[in-house]
């Protein structure tokens, strides 16, 4: 089946898709929040086709969309005064109300729950389509289960091509984040998923109309014995394949924090590019302050003017998809402090960023795990070790999580110094040595001081000498068990260095500081031998196993 894209011009364009819906077919259509994948909610086979097309777990209920308030009554057991109040205040609009369902809603649609989520979209194309079809329309977001929700017709086509007959193209969605889901079965509203209708808006209305709202809180996590209130919230969501990191503005604004992140993520020897989801001003400032080689490694997705949270929300999913597709190794995305739609925005962004808390879905996740090399100034030994390790990674792989082979994991090295001024380049001799030895480029390296943050992001820390390791353990006691000197690590693992370097390593990796090019090259060679021997043990400590064909 070829998926036909119907570019909406007038309601004539909806005749064929509306008829198809009435006959039990599946159609993707625009709403003000995200694109939906619709079918007749009262037809169990049609609903089953939605689950199939999306690859959606059967225990995750669908929202039922109707065109007007009168159409709600037959679908629910009762409309409580609280529900009535929120319907009047916010429908049509980007909100879904969870109510007790009537007999008419088939179990497959509500995933066996006794409730049903009802929504009246404000988007005129969606409403015209639903009224022309003459049936309530069950519709989840029209993405493949697990990927970011679609906010443009091309996103739907990317996920659904060949699986459904029609996508109605109504242009980009105005809100860009899914509806607020509110449970109104009790005395007070419970927000199960934050959206454009905010907690503040809901509590204001409740206060005005004399409803309880004191306990109103966003309940987007598990409740009680692991029973999710909104079953969908337990699944991995909104997740691109590459890792996502949130960047908050520091005292110097967004540009400073983005610049810091970028510099710490452009280690030499890696050619990986960085995706940025940021405002226009940040792009301009970064392009004028970073070196050309650094700037060339960046891929920008500008959401709009700096700090425009609505524009950021509208473009978030499009930005994540686009950067993911561009092949970057990591996405850095602007974070917003709470307030208005920022709550919904951060809810989605944090889900995309929480690589470690996602249950493994049915597709491999991409994840990075870090070994940190530490020396004194972070300009010679540890940056060389970092480059040499990353070079070995590039020549091997792919790598997987050792307990779940569906999860793709890339080991990576980073480096830091125990006593350094941040921001210095690697020494010239160190740069020359790794270029000569492995052809890696250290020119983008900038030194950084060891910190809680760098340590927290590293599963294993290897210091050049016993002294360095002891200092780290003393200053950061919580790292106990993860920090070793080169010699301690050899002892722990039983790894044996080649005889040619063993006697030179009694005090760890010698400091080449103040010596000549030859010494640097010799130290680089020692580091390469050490890393060669340690490589399988490091992988083991990172919880990584090699590729299936053996490395
Ligand atoms: O904006 C939206 O709501 C979009 C557009 C297409 O309307 N739809 C959407 O649907 O986001 P979906 O299926 O991707 O997300 C619906 C969420 C899920 O987290 C689901 O678990 C929850 O709403 N939900 C649906 N029915 C529910 C119910 N009866 N009780 C609790 N949660 C429910
Ligand atoms: Mg969804």
XYZ file of C-alpha atoms and ligand atoms in Angstrom:
585
model
C 0.000 0.000 0.000
C 1.314 3.435 -0.924
C 0.434 6.156 1.580
C -1.269 9.075 -0.156
C -0.623 12.549 1.164
C -3.679 14.756 0.834
C -2.716 18.400 1.111
C -5.768 20.057 2.679
C -7.286 22.942 0.726
C -10.987 22.612 1.553
C -13.455 20.126 2.998
C -13.796 18.410 -0.398
C -10.396 16.922 0.345
C -11.841 15.189 3.403
C -14.542 13.231 1.586
C -12.436 10.167 0.784
C -10.667 9.915 4.157
C -13.963 10.493 6.019
C -15.618 7.708 4.063
C -12.685 5.431 4.749
C -12.948 6.147 8.488
C -16.665 5.324 8.462
C -15.847 2.049 6.709
C -13.298 0.938 9.302
C -10.062 2.286 7.758
C -7.176 4.131 9.404
C -6.360 7.767 8.517
C -3.702 10.153 9.836
C -4.893 13.727 10.369
C -3.651 16.985 11.872
C -4.772 18.372 15.225
C -3.529 21.485 17.024
C -1.337 19.307 19.292
C 0.188 16.567 17.144
C -0.933 14.433 14.199
C -3.309 11.620 15.138
C -3.747 8.120 13.714
C -7.510 7.710 13.624
C -10.066 4.943 13.246
C -13.712 4.379 14.230
C -13.532 4.070 18.032
C -16.620 1.833 18.115
C -15.218 -0.681 15.645
C -12.835 -3.095 17.428
C -11.194 -4.295 14.207
C -10.507 -0.774 13.049
C -9.012 0.044 16.452
C -6.860 -3.091 16.274
C -5.412 -1.771 13.015
C -4.212 1.355 14.827
C -2.344 -0.753 17.389
C -0.817 -2.774 14.569
C 0.267 0.222 12.488
C 1.875 1.933 15.479
C 3.347 -1.165 17.088
C 1.616 0.012 20.246
C 1.372 -2.192 23.356
C -2.220 -3.378 23.860
C -2.357 -2.163 27.477
C -2.115 1.500 26.451
C -5.580 3.019 25.878
C -6.493 5.358 23.019
C -8.071 8.804 23.276
C -11.475 9.140 21.590
C -11.946 12.315 19.526
C -15.338 13.872 18.837
C -16.383 16.992 16.936
C -18.679 18.626 19.504
C -19.796 18.477 23.129
C -23.093 16.704 22.336
C -21.162 13.711 21.047
C -19.544 13.087 24.420
C -22.607 11.880 26.329
C -23.182 8.506 24.597
C -19.541 7.551 25.159
C -19.371 8.039 28.921
C -21.249 6.627 31.912
C -21.709 10.051 33.459
C -20.572 13.624 33.088
C -19.732 14.744 36.601
C -20.052 18.428 37.550
C -16.259 18.655 37.561
C -16.102 17.201 34.038
C -18.870 19.576 32.958
C -16.877 22.502 34.324
C -13.670 21.581 32.467
C -15.543 20.759 29.256
C -17.104 24.207 29.330
C -13.806 25.921 30.078
C -11.403 24.123 27.764
C -13.202 22.214 25.010
C -12.579 22.329 22.157
C -8.872 22.600 22.881
C -5.652 20.735 23.694
C -7.102 18.761 26.617
C -8.299 15.176 27.149
C -10.686 14.327 29.974
C -10.651 10.821 31.411
C -14.195 9.788 32.400
C -16.019 6.551 33.226
C -16.799 4.946 29.881
C -20.142 3.718 28.586
C -20.802 0.237 27.190
C -20.293 1.549 23.686
C -16.525 1.922 24.011
C -14.954 -1.438 23.113
C -12.373 -2.885 25.522
C -9.602 -2.781 22.960
C -9.958 0.992 22.734
C -9.748 1.576 26.492
C -7.208 -1.231 26.915
C -9.539 -2.921 29.379
C -9.872 0.143 31.642
C -13.289 1.272 32.864
C -12.516 4.816 31.753
C -12.089 6.572 28.436
C -10.183 9.715 27.468
C -12.290 12.164 25.442
C -10.963 15.058 23.408
C -12.465 17.690 21.096
C -9.676 19.106 18.949
C -9.876 22.777 18.058
C -8.198 22.218 14.690
C -10.917 22.755 12.027
C -9.595 20.021 9.716
C -9.768 17.453 12.523
C -13.269 18.482 13.505
C -14.579 18.563 9.943
C -13.104 15.118 9.311
C -14.690 13.658 12.459
C -18.130 15.102 11.754
C -18.009 14.039 8.112
C -17.041 10.494 9.170
C -19.979 10.482 11.595
C -18.162 8.274 14.116
C -16.091 8.985 17.226
C -12.450 8.684 16.231
C -9.941 6.822 18.403
C -6.525 8.333 17.763
C -3.123 8.077 19.360
C -0.292 10.240 18.072
C 0.599 9.078 14.555
C 4.192 8.094 15.286
C 5.725 4.681 15.465
C 5.530 3.635 19.121
C 8.595 5.029 20.913
C 9.583 7.797 18.507
C 8.768 11.498 18.958
C 5.165 12.482 18.167
C 4.633 13.827 14.640
C 3.959 17.547 14.274
C 4.155 17.627 10.467
C 2.778 15.391 7.744
C 6.289 14.361 6.697
C 6.921 12.948 10.187
C 3.848 10.745 9.794
C 4.998 9.587 6.406
C 8.406 8.725 7.767
C 6.880 6.450 10.427
C 3.758 5.190 8.657
C 4.554 5.029 4.949
C 3.003 1.940 3.430
C 1.024 1.135 6.587
C -1.967 3.457 6.104
C -3.796 4.749 3.008
C -4.025 8.501 3.772
C -2.241 11.298 5.581
C -4.077 14.602 5.557
C -1.473 17.350 5.439
C -2.666 20.397 7.373
C 0.758 21.954 7.875
C 2.701 22.127 11.132
C 0.782 21.736 14.425
C 0.369 24.992 16.360
C 0.983 23.611 19.856
C 3.402 20.816 19.046
C 3.000 18.859 22.317
C 0.229 16.362 23.053
C -2.906 17.351 24.960
C -3.097 17.728 28.715
C -4.663 14.512 30.062
C -6.834 15.086 33.132
C -8.610 12.418 35.151
C -11.981 13.814 36.228
C -13.487 10.634 37.645
C -13.000 11.805 41.248
C -13.756 14.962 43.201
C -10.689 16.772 42.041
C -8.904 16.866 38.736
C -5.655 14.893 38.454
C -3.289 15.843 35.671
C -1.901 12.648 34.169
C 0.075 14.336 31.396
C 0.970 18.042 31.284
C 0.144 19.986 28.127
C -0.831 23.410 26.809
C -3.770 23.613 29.216
C -1.698 24.161 32.328
C -2.135 23.235 35.962
C -2.558 26.919 36.708
C -5.365 27.309 34.173
C -7.149 24.276 35.585
C -6.792 25.291 39.213
C -8.004 28.817 38.405
C -11.179 27.487 36.845
C -11.730 25.101 39.751
C -11.300 27.947 42.220
C -13.735 30.101 40.248
C -16.356 27.379 40.050
C -15.975 26.061 43.586
C -14.292 22.744 42.843
C -11.562 21.187 44.920
C -8.126 21.795 43.575
C -5.942 21.966 46.681
C -4.352 18.622 46.006
C -4.078 19.163 42.334
C -0.748 17.913 41.164
C 0.800 16.510 38.086
C 0.750 12.801 38.374
C 2.794 11.679 35.516
C 4.506 8.829 37.281
C 3.451 5.515 38.691
C 0.899 5.513 41.449
C 0.509 2.956 44.236
C 1.697 -0.527 43.396
C 3.199 0.362 40.094
C -0.168 0.994 38.485
C 0.282 3.798 36.014
C -2.543 6.313 36.046
C -1.970 7.102 32.386
C -0.715 3.800 31.104
C 1.148 5.507 28.285
C 3.435 7.308 30.691
C 5.315 4.152 31.580
C 6.544 3.624 28.041
C 9.638 5.035 26.506
C 8.485 8.125 24.677
C 9.625 10.927 22.498
C 12.991 9.337 22.184
C 15.299 9.895 19.260
C 17.994 7.268 18.734
C 20.823 9.476 19.894
C 21.274 10.669 23.477
C 19.723 13.997 24.397
C 21.098 16.358 27.025
C 19.278 19.340 28.486
C 21.182 22.633 28.685
C 19.962 25.285 31.112
C 21.101 28.886 30.943
C 23.817 29.780 33.448
C 24.690 33.262 34.606
C 26.138 33.965 31.154
C 22.870 32.961 29.472
C 22.280 30.014 27.175
C 25.294 30.684 24.954
C 27.797 30.171 27.761
C 26.293 26.907 28.884
C 26.002 25.599 25.321
C 29.604 26.606 24.647
C 30.794 24.796 27.778
C 28.930 21.626 26.835
C 30.200 21.767 23.284
C 33.829 22.172 24.306
C 33.639 19.290 26.721
C 32.059 17.127 24.043
C 34.402 17.742 21.191
C 37.237 15.493 22.286
C 40.000 15.064 19.818
C 40.064 11.928 17.772
C 36.315 11.830 17.477
C 34.608 13.187 14.466
C 31.195 13.040 15.876
C 28.937 16.028 15.307
C 26.762 17.695 17.900
C 23.121 18.637 17.340
C 21.818 21.789 18.981
C 18.184 22.677 19.633
C 18.464 26.336 20.559
C 17.384 29.912 19.872
C 18.563 32.169 17.061
C 20.777 34.298 19.297
C 22.613 31.256 20.647
C 23.390 30.098 17.133
C 24.778 33.495 16.168
C 26.883 33.789 19.274
C 28.313 30.292 19.020
C 29.165 30.699 15.372
C 31.057 33.876 16.077
C 32.940 32.647 19.168
C 33.892 29.030 18.470
C 36.797 28.080 16.248
C 35.956 27.128 12.697
C 36.702 23.442 13.234
C 34.476 23.449 16.288
C 31.648 25.267 14.532
C 31.850 22.844 11.624
C 30.996 19.982 13.953
C 27.693 21.582 14.979
C 24.278 20.983 13.450
C 21.728 23.614 14.449
C 17.973 23.384 14.727
C 16.818 26.862 15.656
C 13.387 26.896 17.293
C 12.896 30.677 17.088
C 13.904 33.696 19.154
C 15.884 32.884 22.319
C 13.635 32.106 25.252
C 10.430 31.791 23.191
C 9.064 28.765 25.029
C 6.000 28.466 22.804
C 8.167 28.254 19.707
C 10.428 25.762 21.470
C 7.414 23.597 22.374
C 6.000 23.834 18.847
C 9.294 22.742 17.298
C 10.618 20.299 19.888
C 9.558 17.061 18.228
C 10.433 18.330 14.747
C 13.842 19.393 16.050
C 14.545 16.061 17.745
C 13.559 14.169 14.617
C 15.561 16.353 12.297
C 18.734 16.299 14.400
C 18.403 12.567 14.902
C 18.200 12.074 11.151
C 21.215 14.280 10.506
C 23.439 11.661 12.157
C 24.746 13.676 15.099
C 26.158 11.752 18.073
C 24.374 13.759 20.734
C 21.644 16.399 20.902
C 21.957 19.352 23.271
C 18.557 20.962 23.813
C 17.623 24.174 25.576
C 15.883 23.610 28.911
C 13.273 25.999 30.304
C 12.422 26.676 33.921
C 8.943 25.671 34.991
C 5.899 27.812 34.212
C 3.183 27.815 31.531
C 3.856 25.327 28.782
C 7.421 24.878 30.111
C 6.122 22.098 32.388
C 4.835 20.145 29.406
C 7.942 20.958 27.378
C 10.314 19.772 30.115
C 8.186 16.669 30.684
C 8.727 15.626 27.051
C 12.340 16.759 26.880
C 13.303 14.978 30.092
C 11.749 11.789 28.780
C 13.799 12.095 25.631
C 16.897 12.744 27.740
C 16.457 10.030 30.358
C 18.402 7.328 28.586
C 19.017 5.342 31.747
C 15.445 5.175 32.977
C 13.902 4.082 29.723
C 12.771 0.490 29.644
C 14.283 -1.127 26.599
C 11.783 -0.777 23.795
C 11.594 -2.928 20.759
C 14.342 -1.042 18.986
C 17.900 -0.629 20.104
C 18.647 2.529 22.029
C 21.888 4.308 21.417
C 23.735 5.110 24.576
C 27.232 6.205 25.558
C 29.189 5.056 28.567
C 32.231 6.860 29.718
C 35.645 5.960 31.055
C 37.441 9.008 32.421
C 41.233 9.351 32.197
C 42.770 11.637 34.777
C 46.197 13.259 35.054
C 47.370 16.529 36.594
C 46.847 19.345 34.101
C 44.683 17.589 31.491
C 46.937 18.823 28.698
C 49.244 15.827 28.048
C 48.741 12.339 29.399
C 44.996 12.140 29.923
C 44.016 13.807 26.610
C 46.377 11.433 24.805
C 44.783 8.461 26.603
C 41.344 9.793 25.718
C 42.221 10.079 22.026
C 43.867 6.652 21.955
C 40.902 4.943 23.629
C 38.400 6.640 21.330
C 40.480 5.644 18.333
C 40.316 1.979 19.438
C 36.553 2.275 19.780
C 36.259 3.636 16.277
C 38.165 0.702 14.862
C 36.023 -1.903 16.666
C 32.365 -2.322 17.482
C 29.457 -2.231 17.282
C 29.008 -2.640 21.021
C 25.995 -3.687 23.058
C 24.770 -3.601 26.618
C 26.100 -6.802 28.143
C 22.765 -7.833 29.625
C 20.496 -6.613 26.828
C 21.895 -7.073 23.353
C 19.156 -4.906 21.881
C 20.735 -1.825 23.382
C 23.491 -0.305 21.299
C 26.155 1.227 23.490
C 29.170 3.235 22.460
C 32.060 3.327 24.903
C 33.746 6.701 25.052
C 36.709 8.178 26.864
C 36.863 11.641 28.338
C 39.593 13.256 30.389
C 40.150 15.693 33.225
C 42.909 17.007 35.502
C 43.112 17.079 39.298
C 44.824 20.436 39.319
C 44.309 22.521 36.251
C 42.911 25.693 34.829
C 40.064 24.879 32.484
C 40.217 25.830 28.844
C 43.860 25.197 27.898
C 44.646 23.325 24.689
C 46.711 20.137 24.767
C 50.473 20.690 24.648
C 51.968 20.865 21.171
C 54.101 17.785 21.712
C 51.091 15.787 22.893
C 49.208 16.907 19.811
C 52.088 15.863 17.537
C 52.534 12.538 19.327
C 48.958 11.307 18.880
C 48.862 12.577 15.330
C 51.969 10.583 14.539
C 50.906 7.509 16.485
C 47.252 7.114 15.495
C 46.459 10.032 13.195
C 44.125 11.637 15.738
C 43.584 15.375 16.055
C 43.894 16.857 19.542
C 43.627 20.479 18.424
C 40.071 20.897 19.705
C 40.938 19.659 23.199
C 40.411 22.049 26.118
C 41.527 21.151 29.615
C 39.045 20.803 32.402
C 39.133 20.340 36.118
C 37.779 17.150 37.603
C 34.345 17.754 39.146
C 31.362 15.999 40.650
C 29.615 16.311 37.344
C 32.346 14.757 35.189
C 32.754 11.984 37.731
C 29.028 11.338 37.910
C 28.977 10.908 34.147
C 31.778 8.337 34.215
C 31.368 4.700 35.161
C 35.076 4.097 35.458
C 37.923 6.463 36.313
C 41.519 5.616 35.452
C 44.229 7.873 36.884
C 47.813 8.017 35.645
C 49.319 7.266 39.086
C 48.453 5.943 42.562
C 48.815 9.473 43.863
C 46.193 10.824 41.428
C 43.791 7.999 42.234
C 44.171 8.552 45.981
C 43.565 12.274 45.600
C 40.335 11.663 43.674
C 39.075 9.140 46.208
C 39.876 11.495 49.073
C 38.179 14.476 47.503
C 35.201 12.615 46.016
C 34.526 9.720 48.405
C 31.334 8.739 46.561
C 33.484 7.525 43.656
C 34.873 4.680 45.810
C 35.048 1.480 43.816
C 35.153 3.228 40.444
C 38.542 4.942 40.669
C 41.822 3.147 39.954
C 45.322 4.079 39.050
C 46.777 2.326 36.016
C 48.707 -0.017 38.295
C 45.773 -0.674 40.627
C 43.645 -1.512 37.615
C 46.255 -3.938 36.318
C 46.262 -5.610 39.713
C 42.477 -5.761 39.953
C 42.024 -7.224 36.481
C 45.166 -9.348 36.301
C 46.070 -7.593 33.052
C 49.750 -7.856 32.132
C 51.639 -5.114 30.289
C 54.299 -5.982 27.733
C 57.714 -6.370 29.397
C 59.094 -3.460 27.402
C 56.992 -0.963 29.324
C 56.417 -2.703 32.643
C 59.553 -1.440 34.375
C 58.858 2.145 33.243
C 55.435 2.064 34.792
C 56.295 1.377 38.421
C 55.079 4.833 39.433
C 52.368 4.947 36.804
C 52.550 6.746 33.486
C 55.577 9.078 33.648
C 54.916 12.790 33.274
C 56.497 14.022 30.038
C 56.077 17.651 31.095
C 59.157 19.750 30.172
C 60.664 17.024 28.014
C 60.994 16.775 24.269
C 58.984 15.389 21.379
C 60.541 11.941 21.631
C 59.510 11.491 25.249
C 55.949 12.459 24.393
C 55.867 9.956 21.592
C 57.222 7.292 23.910
C 54.556 8.072 26.534
C 51.853 7.988 23.869
C 53.132 4.568 22.825
C 53.011 3.354 26.437
C 49.461 4.608 26.788
C 48.514 2.764 23.647
C 49.946 -0.519 24.986
C 48.197 -0.027 28.322
C 44.856 0.758 26.703
C 45.219 -2.167 24.326
C 45.624 -4.529 27.286
C 42.919 -2.862 29.380
C 40.352 -2.528 26.609
C 38.305 -5.688 27.279
C 38.321 -5.047 31.032
C 37.206 -1.461 30.577
C 34.323 -2.656 28.411
C 33.359 -5.140 31.095
C 33.332 -2.410 33.731
C 31.178 -0.246 31.472
C 28.678 -3.125 31.160
C 29.420 -3.470 27.474
C 29.980 -6.513 25.333
C 31.649 -6.505 21.963
C 30.066 -7.067 18.600
C 28.658 -10.474 17.808
C 31.486 -11.285 15.441
C 33.921 -10.883 18.309
C 36.445 -8.150 18.916
O -2.864 15.573 21.774
C -3.178 14.389 21.889
O -3.681 13.926 22.927
C -2.898 13.477 20.688
C -3.792 13.904 19.536
C -3.711 12.966 18.376
O -5.093 14.054 19.992
N -3.097 12.104 21.063
C -2.242 11.427 21.855
O -2.582 10.126 22.075
O -1.254 11.929 22.341
P -1.578 9.036 22.678
O -2.285 7.763 22.557
O -0.250 9.143 21.983
O -1.446 9.405 24.184
C -2.576 9.253 25.026
C -2.164 9.229 26.469
C -1.420 7.973 26.824
O -0.405 8.287 27.775
C -2.517 7.107 27.456
O -2.001 6.163 28.352
C -3.373 8.140 28.144
O -3.335 9.272 27.277
N -4.753 7.669 28.259
C -5.620 7.414 27.271
N -6.778 6.938 27.755
C -6.637 6.898 29.092
C -7.479 6.477 30.177
N -8.683 6.005 29.982
N -6.990 6.578 31.422
C -5.756 7.052 31.638
N -4.925 7.445 30.663
C -5.352 7.368 29.411
Mg 1.784 9.160 21.758
